[in-house]
Tab-separated table of C-alpha atoms in Angstrom:
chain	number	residue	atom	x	y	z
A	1	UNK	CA	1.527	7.389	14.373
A	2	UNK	CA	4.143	9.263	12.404
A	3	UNK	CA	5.987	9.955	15.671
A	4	UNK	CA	6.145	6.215	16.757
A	5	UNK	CA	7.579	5.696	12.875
A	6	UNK	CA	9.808	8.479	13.663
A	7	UNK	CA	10.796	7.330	17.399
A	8	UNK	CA	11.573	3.655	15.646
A	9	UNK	CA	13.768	4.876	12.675
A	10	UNK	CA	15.786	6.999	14.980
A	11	UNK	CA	16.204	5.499	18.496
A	12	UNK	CA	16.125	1.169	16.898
A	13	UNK	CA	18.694	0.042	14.769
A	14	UNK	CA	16.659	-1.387	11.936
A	15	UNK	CA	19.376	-1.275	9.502
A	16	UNK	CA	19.371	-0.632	6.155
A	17	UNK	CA	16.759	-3.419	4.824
A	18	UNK	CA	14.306	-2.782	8.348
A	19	UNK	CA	14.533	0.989	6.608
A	20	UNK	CA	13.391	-0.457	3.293
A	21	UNK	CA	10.671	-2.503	4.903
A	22	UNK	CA	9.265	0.469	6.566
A	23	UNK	CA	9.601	3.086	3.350
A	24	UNK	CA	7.910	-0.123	1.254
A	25	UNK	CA	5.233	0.001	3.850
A	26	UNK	CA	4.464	3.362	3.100
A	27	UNK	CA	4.704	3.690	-0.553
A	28	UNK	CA	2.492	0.533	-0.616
A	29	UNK	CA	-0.278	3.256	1.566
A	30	UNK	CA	0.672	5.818	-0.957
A	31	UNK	CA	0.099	3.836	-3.955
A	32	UNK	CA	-3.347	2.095	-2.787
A	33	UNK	CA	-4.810	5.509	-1.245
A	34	UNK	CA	-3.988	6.970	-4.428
A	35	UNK	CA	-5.470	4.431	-7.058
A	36	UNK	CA	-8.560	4.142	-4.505
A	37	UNK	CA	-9.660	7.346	-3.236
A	38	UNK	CA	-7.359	10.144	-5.113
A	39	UNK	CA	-7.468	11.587	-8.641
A	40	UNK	CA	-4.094	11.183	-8.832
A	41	UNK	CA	-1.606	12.859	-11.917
A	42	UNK	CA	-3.975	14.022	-15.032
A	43	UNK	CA	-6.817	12.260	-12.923
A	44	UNK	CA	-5.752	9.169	-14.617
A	45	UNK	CA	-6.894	7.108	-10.809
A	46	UNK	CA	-10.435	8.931	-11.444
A	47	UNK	CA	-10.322	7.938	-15.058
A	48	UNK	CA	-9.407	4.430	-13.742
A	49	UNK	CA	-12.079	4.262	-11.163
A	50	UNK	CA	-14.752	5.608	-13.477
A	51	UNK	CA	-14.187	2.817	-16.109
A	52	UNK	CA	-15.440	0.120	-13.664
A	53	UNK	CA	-19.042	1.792	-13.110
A	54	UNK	CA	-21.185	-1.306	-12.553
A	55	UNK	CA	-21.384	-3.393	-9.467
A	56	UNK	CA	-18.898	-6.147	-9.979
A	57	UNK	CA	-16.303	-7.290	-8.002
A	58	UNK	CA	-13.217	-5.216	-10.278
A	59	UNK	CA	-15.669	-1.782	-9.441
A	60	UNK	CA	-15.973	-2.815	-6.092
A	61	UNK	CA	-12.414	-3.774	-5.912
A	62	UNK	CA	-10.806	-0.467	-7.381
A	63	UNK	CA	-12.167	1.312	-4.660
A	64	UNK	CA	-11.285	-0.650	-1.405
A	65	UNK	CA	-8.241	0.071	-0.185
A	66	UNK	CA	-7.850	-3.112	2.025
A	67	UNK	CA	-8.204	-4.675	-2.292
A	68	UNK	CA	-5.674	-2.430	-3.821
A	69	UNK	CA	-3.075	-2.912	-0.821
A	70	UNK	CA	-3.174	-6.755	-1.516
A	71	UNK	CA	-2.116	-5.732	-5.239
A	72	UNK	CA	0.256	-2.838	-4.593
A	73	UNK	CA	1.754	-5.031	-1.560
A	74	UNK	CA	2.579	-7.873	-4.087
A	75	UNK	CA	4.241	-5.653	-6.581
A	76	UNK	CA	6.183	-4.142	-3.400
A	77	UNK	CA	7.231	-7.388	-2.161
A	78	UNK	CA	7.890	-8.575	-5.994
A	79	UNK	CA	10.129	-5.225	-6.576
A	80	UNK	CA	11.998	-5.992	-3.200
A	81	UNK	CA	12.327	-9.897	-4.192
A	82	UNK	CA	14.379	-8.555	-7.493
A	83	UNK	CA	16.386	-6.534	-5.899
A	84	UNK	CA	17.360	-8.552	-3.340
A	85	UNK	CA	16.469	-6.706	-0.152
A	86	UNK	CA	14.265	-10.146	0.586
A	87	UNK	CA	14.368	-14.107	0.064
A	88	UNK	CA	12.654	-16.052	-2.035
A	89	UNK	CA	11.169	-17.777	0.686
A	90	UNK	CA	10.470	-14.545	2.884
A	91	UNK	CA	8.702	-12.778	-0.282
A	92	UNK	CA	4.529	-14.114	0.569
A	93	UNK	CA	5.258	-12.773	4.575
A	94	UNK	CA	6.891	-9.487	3.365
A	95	UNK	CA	3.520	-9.271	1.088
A	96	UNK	CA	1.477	-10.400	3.165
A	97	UNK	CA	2.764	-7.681	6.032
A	98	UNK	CA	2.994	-4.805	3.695
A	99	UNK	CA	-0.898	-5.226	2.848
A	100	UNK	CA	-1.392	-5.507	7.168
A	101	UNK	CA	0.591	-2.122	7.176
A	102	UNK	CA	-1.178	0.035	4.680
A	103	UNK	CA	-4.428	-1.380	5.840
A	104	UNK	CA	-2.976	-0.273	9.845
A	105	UNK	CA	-2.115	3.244	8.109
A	106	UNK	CA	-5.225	3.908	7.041
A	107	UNK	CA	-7.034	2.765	10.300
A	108	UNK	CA	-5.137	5.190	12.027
A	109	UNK	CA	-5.571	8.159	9.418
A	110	UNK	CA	-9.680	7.590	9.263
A	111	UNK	CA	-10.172	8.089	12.591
Protein backbone atom coordinates (compact mmCIF):
# COMPACT_ATOMS: atom_id res chain seq x y z
CA UNK A 1 0.00 0.00 0.00
CA UNK A 2 2.65 2.51 0.96
CA UNK A 3 4.33 1.90 -2.41
CA UNK A 4 1.12 2.61 -4.51
CA UNK A 5 0.96 6.03 -2.12
CA UNK A 6 4.48 6.42 -2.99
CA UNK A 7 4.17 5.48 -6.90
CA UNK A 8 1.06 8.22 -6.91
CA UNK A 9 2.86 11.16 -5.12
CA UNK A 10 5.82 10.77 -7.35
CA UNK A 11 4.93 9.62 -10.91
CA UNK A 12 0.88 11.82 -10.84
CA UNK A 13 0.80 15.34 -10.63
CA UNK A 14 -1.59 15.79 -7.75
CA UNK A 15 -0.52 19.19 -6.98
CA UNK A 16 -0.21 20.84 -4.01
CA UNK A 17 -3.95 20.45 -2.51
CA UNK A 18 -4.15 16.41 -4.08
CA UNK A 19 -0.80 16.35 -1.62
CA UNK A 20 -2.86 17.76 1.24
CA UNK A 21 -5.73 15.42 0.57
CA UNK A 22 -3.53 12.48 0.75
CA UNK A 23 -1.29 13.68 4.04
CA UNK A 24 -5.07 14.56 5.62
CA UNK A 25 -5.90 11.02 4.76
CA UNK A 26 -3.27 9.78 6.76
CA UNK A 27 -3.17 11.88 9.77
CA UNK A 28 -6.96 11.21 9.92
CA UNK A 29 -5.53 7.01 10.23
CA UNK A 30 -3.02 8.32 12.64
CA UNK A 31 -5.29 10.17 14.81
CA UNK A 32 -8.24 7.42 14.94
CA UNK A 33 -5.67 4.36 15.38
CA UNK A 34 -4.26 6.28 18.07
CA UNK A 35 -7.39 7.41 20.19
CA UNK A 36 -8.77 3.71 19.44
CA UNK A 37 -6.26 1.14 19.87
CA UNK A 38 -2.91 3.06 21.18
CA UNK A 39 -1.94 4.47 24.59
CA UNK A 40 -0.87 7.30 23.03
CA UNK A 41 1.45 10.39 24.92
CA UNK A 42 1.23 9.92 28.97
CA UNK A 43 -1.40 7.12 28.03
CA UNK A 44 -3.86 9.86 28.01
CA UNK A 45 -5.90 7.53 24.77
CA UNK A 46 -5.83 4.58 27.51
CA UNK A 47 -6.97 6.98 30.16
CA UNK A 48 -9.62 8.07 27.59
CA UNK A 49 -10.71 4.64 26.66
CA UNK A 50 -10.84 3.44 30.24
CA UNK A 51 -13.32 6.21 31.32
CA UNK A 52 -16.09 4.75 29.08
CA UNK A 53 -16.08 1.14 30.82
CA UNK A 54 -19.75 0.17 30.44
CA UNK A 55 -21.46 -1.03 27.35
CA UNK A 56 -22.91 2.05 25.78
CA UNK A 57 -22.66 3.31 22.57
CA UNK A 58 -19.66 6.29 23.62
CA UNK A 59 -17.55 2.85 25.11
CA UNK A 60 -18.34 1.09 22.17
CA UNK A 61 -17.66 4.03 20.05
CA UNK A 62 -14.12 5.03 21.50
CA UNK A 63 -12.88 1.91 20.42
CA UNK A 64 -14.01 1.42 16.72
CA UNK A 65 -11.95 2.86 14.49
CA UNK A 66 -14.47 2.95 11.52
CA UNK A 67 -16.37 5.56 14.80
CA UNK A 68 -13.39 7.64 15.54
CA UNK A 69 -12.47 8.14 11.68
CA UNK A 70 -16.02 9.67 11.16
CA UNK A 71 -14.95 12.22 14.05
CA UNK A 72 -11.27 12.76 13.26
CA UNK A 73 -12.36 12.94 9.38
CA UNK A 74 -14.76 15.87 10.24
CA UNK A 75 -12.26 17.83 12.19
CA UNK A 76 -9.81 17.08 9.09
CA UNK A 77 -12.17 18.24 6.59
CA UNK A 78 -13.27 21.24 9.10
CA UNK A 79 -9.34 22.22 9.53
CA UNK A 80 -8.96 22.04 5.62
CA UNK A 81 -12.41 24.08 5.12
CA UNK A 82 -10.59 27.06 7.29
CA UNK A 83 -7.78 27.08 5.63
CA UNK A 84 -8.97 27.06 2.44
CA UNK A 85 -7.43 24.02 0.77
CA UNK A 86 -11.41 23.01 0.17
CA UNK A 87 -14.97 24.64 -0.63
CA UNK A 88 -17.63 25.10 1.33
CA UNK A 89 -19.60 23.00 -0.74
CA UNK A 90 -16.81 20.22 -1.26
CA UNK A 91 -16.24 20.04 2.73
CA UNK A 92 -19.17 16.79 3.59
CA UNK A 93 -17.32 14.71 0.32
CA UNK A 94 -13.76 15.59 1.54
CA UNK A 95 -15.20 14.18 5.08
CA UNK A 96 -16.93 11.82 3.99
CA UNK A 97 -13.70 10.36 1.82
CA UNK A 98 -11.20 10.91 4.51
CA UNK A 99 -13.32 8.52 6.92
CA UNK A 100 -13.43 5.84 3.49
CA UNK A 101 -9.54 6.28 3.56
CA UNK A 102 -8.56 5.62 7.11
CA UNK A 103 -11.13 2.92 7.26
CA UNK A 104 -9.19 1.47 3.58
CA UNK A 105 -5.80 1.98 5.67
CA UNK A 106 -6.62 -0.04 8.22
CA UNK A 107 -8.16 -2.87 6.03
CA UNK A 108 -5.03 -3.13 4.43
CA UNK A 109 -2.75 -2.97 7.69
CA UNK A 110 -5.04 -5.87 9.59
CA UNK A 111 -4.54 -8.25 7.21
Amino acid sequence: MLDIVIWVLISANVGQCGMIIILAALATYYAALSISREDGPFAVFLWLRNRFTRDTWLARGIRCIVCVSCYTAALAAAGLWAAGHVRAIDTPLVWLGLAGASVILDRYWKR
